[in-house]
PDB file of C-alpha atoms in Angstrom:
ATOM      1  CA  UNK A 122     102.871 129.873  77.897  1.00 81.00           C
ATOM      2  CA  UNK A 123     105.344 127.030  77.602  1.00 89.00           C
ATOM      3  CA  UNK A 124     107.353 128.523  80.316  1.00 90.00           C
ATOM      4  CA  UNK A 125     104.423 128.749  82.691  1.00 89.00           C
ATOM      5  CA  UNK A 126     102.753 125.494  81.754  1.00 90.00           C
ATOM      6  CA  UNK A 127     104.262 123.433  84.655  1.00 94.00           C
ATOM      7  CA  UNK A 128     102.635 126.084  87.184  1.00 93.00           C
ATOM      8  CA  UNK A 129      99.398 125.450  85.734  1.00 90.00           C
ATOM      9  CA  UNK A 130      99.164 128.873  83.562  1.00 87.00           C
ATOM     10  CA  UNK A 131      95.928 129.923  81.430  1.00 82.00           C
ATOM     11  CA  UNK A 132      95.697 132.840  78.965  1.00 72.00           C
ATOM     12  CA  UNK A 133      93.132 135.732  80.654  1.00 81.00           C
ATOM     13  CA  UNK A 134      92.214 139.166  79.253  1.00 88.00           C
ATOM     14  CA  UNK A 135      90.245 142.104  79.921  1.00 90.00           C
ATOM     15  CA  UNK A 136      86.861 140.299  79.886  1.00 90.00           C
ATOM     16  CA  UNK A 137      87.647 137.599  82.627  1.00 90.00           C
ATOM     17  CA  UNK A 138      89.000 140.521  84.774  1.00 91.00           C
ATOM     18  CA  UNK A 139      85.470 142.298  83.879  1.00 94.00           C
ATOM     19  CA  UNK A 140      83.669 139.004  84.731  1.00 94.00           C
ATOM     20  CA  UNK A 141      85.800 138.718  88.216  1.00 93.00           C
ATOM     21  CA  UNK A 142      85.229 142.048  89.142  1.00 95.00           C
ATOM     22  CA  UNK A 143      80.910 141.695  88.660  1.00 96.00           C
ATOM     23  CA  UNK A 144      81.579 138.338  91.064  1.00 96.00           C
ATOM     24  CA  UNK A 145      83.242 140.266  93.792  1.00 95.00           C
ATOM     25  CA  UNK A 146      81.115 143.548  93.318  1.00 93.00           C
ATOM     26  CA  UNK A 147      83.570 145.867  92.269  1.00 94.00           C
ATOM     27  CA  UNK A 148      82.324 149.221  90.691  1.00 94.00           C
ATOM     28  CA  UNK A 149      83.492 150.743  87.839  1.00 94.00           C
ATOM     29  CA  UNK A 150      83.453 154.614  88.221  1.00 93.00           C
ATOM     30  CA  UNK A 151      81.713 155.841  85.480  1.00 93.00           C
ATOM     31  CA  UNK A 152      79.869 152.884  84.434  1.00 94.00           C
ATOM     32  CA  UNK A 153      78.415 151.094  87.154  1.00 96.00           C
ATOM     33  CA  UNK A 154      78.333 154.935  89.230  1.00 94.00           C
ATOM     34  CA  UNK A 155      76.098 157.852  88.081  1.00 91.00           C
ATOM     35  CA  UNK A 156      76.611 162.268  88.704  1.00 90.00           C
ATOM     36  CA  UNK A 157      75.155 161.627  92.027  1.00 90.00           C
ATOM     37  CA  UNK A 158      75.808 158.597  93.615  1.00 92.00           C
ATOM     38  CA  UNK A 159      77.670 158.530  96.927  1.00 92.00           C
ATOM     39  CA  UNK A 160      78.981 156.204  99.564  1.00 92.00           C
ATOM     40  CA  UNK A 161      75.120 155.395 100.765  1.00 93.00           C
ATOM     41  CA  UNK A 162      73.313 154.783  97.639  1.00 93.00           C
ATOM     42  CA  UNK A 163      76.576 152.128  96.515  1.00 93.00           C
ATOM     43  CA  UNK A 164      76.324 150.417  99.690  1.00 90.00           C
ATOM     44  CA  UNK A 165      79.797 151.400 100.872  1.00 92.00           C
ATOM     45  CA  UNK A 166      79.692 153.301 103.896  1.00 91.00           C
ATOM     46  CA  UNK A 167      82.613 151.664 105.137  1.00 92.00           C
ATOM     47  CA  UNK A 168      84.701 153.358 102.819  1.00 91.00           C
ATOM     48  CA  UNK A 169      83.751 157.196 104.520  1.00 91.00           C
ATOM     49  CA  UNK A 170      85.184 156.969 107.975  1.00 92.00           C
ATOM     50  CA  UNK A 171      82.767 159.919 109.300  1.00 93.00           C
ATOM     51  CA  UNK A 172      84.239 159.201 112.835  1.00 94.00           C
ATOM     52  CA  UNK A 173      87.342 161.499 111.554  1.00 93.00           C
ATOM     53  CA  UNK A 174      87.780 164.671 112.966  1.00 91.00           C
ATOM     54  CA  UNK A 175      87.538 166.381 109.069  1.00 92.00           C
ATOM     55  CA  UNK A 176      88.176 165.282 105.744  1.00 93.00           C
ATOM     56  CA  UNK A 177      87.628 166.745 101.894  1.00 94.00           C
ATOM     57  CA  UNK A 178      83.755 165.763 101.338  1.00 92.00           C
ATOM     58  CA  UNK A 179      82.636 165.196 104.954  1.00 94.00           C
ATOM     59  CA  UNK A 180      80.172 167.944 105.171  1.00 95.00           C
ATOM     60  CA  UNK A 181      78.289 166.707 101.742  1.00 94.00           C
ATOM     61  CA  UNK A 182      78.215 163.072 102.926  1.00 94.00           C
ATOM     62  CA  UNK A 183      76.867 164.397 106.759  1.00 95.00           C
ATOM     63  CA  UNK A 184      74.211 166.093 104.508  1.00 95.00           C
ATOM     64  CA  UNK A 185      73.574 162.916 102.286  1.00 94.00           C
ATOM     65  CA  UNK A 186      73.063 160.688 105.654  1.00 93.00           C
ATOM     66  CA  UNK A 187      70.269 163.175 106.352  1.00 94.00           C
ATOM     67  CA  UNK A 188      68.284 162.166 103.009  1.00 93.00           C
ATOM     68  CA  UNK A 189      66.707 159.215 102.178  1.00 93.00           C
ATOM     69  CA  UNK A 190      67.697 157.025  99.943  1.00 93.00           C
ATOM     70  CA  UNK A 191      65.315 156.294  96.629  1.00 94.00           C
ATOM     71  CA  UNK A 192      67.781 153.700  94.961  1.00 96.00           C
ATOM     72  CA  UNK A 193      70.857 151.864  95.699  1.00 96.00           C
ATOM     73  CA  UNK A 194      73.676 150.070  93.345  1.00 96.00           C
ATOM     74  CA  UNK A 195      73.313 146.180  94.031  1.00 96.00           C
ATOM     75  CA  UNK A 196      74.484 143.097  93.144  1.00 96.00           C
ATOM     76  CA  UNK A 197      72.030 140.431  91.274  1.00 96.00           C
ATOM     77  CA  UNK A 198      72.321 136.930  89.459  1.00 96.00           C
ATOM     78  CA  UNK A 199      69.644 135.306  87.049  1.00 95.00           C
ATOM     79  CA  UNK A 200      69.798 131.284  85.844  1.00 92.00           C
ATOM     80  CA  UNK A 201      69.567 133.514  82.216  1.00 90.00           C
ATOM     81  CA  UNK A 202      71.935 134.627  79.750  1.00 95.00           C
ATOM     82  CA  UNK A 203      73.879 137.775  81.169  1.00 96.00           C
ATOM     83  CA  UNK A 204      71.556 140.377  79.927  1.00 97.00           C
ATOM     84  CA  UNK A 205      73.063 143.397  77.814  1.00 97.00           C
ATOM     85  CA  UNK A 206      74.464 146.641  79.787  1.00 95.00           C
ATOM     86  CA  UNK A 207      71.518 149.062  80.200  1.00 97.00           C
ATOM     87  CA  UNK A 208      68.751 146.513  80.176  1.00 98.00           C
ATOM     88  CA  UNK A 209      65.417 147.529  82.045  1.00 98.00           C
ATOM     89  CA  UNK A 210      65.093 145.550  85.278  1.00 98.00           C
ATOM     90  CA  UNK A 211      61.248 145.066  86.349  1.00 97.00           C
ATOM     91  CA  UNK A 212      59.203 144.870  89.424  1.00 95.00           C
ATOM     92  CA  UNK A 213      55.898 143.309  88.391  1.00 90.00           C
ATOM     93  CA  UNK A 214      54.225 145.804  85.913  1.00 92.00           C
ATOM     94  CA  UNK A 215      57.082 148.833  86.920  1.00 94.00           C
ATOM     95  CA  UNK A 216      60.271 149.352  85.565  1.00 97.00           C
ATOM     96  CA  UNK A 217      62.480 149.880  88.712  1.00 97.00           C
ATOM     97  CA  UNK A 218      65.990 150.379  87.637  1.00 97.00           C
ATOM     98  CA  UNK A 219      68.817 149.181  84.951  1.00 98.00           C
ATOM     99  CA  UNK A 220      71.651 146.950  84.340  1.00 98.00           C
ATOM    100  CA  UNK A 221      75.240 148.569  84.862  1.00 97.00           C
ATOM    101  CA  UNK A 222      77.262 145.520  84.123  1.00 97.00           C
ATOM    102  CA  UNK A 223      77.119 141.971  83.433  1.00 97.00           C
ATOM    103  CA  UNK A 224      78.428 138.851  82.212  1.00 96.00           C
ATOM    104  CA  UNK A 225      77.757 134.841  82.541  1.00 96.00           C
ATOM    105  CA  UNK A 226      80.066 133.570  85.670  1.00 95.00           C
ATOM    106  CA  UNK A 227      81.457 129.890  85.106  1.00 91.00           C
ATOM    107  CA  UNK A 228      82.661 129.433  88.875  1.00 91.00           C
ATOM    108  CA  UNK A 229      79.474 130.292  89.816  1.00 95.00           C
ATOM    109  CA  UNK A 230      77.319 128.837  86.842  1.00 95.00           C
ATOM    110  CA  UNK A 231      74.923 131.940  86.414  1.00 97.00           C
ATOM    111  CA  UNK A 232      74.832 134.933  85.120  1.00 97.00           C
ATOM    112  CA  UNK A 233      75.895 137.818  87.641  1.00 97.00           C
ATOM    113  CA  UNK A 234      75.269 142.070  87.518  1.00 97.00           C
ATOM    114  CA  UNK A 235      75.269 144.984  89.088  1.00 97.00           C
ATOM    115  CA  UNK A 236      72.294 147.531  88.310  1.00 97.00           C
ATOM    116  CA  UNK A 237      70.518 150.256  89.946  1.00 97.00           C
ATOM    117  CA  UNK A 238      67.117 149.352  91.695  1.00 98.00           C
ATOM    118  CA  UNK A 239      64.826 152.000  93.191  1.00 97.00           C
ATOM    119  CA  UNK A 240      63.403 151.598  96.529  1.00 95.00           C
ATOM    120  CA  UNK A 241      59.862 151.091  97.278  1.00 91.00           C
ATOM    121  CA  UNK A 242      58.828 152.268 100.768  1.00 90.00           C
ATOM    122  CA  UNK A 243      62.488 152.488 101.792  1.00 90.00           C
ATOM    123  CA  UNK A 244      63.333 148.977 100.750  1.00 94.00           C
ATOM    124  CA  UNK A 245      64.513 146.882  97.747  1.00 95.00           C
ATOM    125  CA  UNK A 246      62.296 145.224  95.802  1.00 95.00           C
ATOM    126  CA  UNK A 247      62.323 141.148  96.742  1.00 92.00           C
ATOM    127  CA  UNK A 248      62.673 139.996  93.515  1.00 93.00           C
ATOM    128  CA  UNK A 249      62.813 141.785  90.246  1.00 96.00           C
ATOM    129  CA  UNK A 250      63.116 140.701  86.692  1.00 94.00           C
ATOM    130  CA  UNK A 251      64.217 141.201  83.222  1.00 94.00           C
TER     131      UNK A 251
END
């Protein structure tokens, strides 16, 4: 630390790196992901260039983009305390999904997430709650 201090160092660890990671949307395999999500229900299509001629996995995901979609991995905030991995999210009287990840952001002065949230009539929810 005292050879750092002049460039302005500050300790970090493992749970600012988790806190950065909910801020920029990064998934976790394994946590924030589930046995059957894919590119379309994590909202990164980008990542699958199906323009390619082949590739390991193309004829699953040109089978996927053929079903709908029922829920989709997305990022959410709440003026709340960061609510515990796992807890219920809400829309009105329905439960409608679950918390993957989340912690209380000081850059951006709110709690941020990421959780899964079902679709109703083929689109999110506007608002749902804890």
């Amino acid at each position: 630390m005292a050879a750092g201090a002049d460039l302005g160092i500050a300790p970090h660890g493992l749970d600012t790196l988790f806190t950065c990671r909910l801020e920029k949307g990064h998934i976790i395999v394994g946590m924030d992901t589930e046995g059957d999500s894919h590119v379309y229900r994590v909202g990164m299509e980008w990542a699958a260039r199906m323009d390619k001629p082949d590739f390991v996995g193309k004829p699953a995901l040109v089978r996927l983009a053929k079903l709908p979609i029922d829920r989709k991995l997305v990022g959410l905030v709440t003026d709340g305390p960061a609510p515990i991995e796992g807890a219920v999210l809400w829309d009105r009287d329905q439960t409608t999904g679950y918390v993957t990840g989340s912690r209380y952001s000081p850059a951006l002065g709110h709690a941020v997430m990421l959780g899964w949230v079902k679709l109703v009539d083929g689109a999110l929810p506007d608002q749902v709650r804890l």
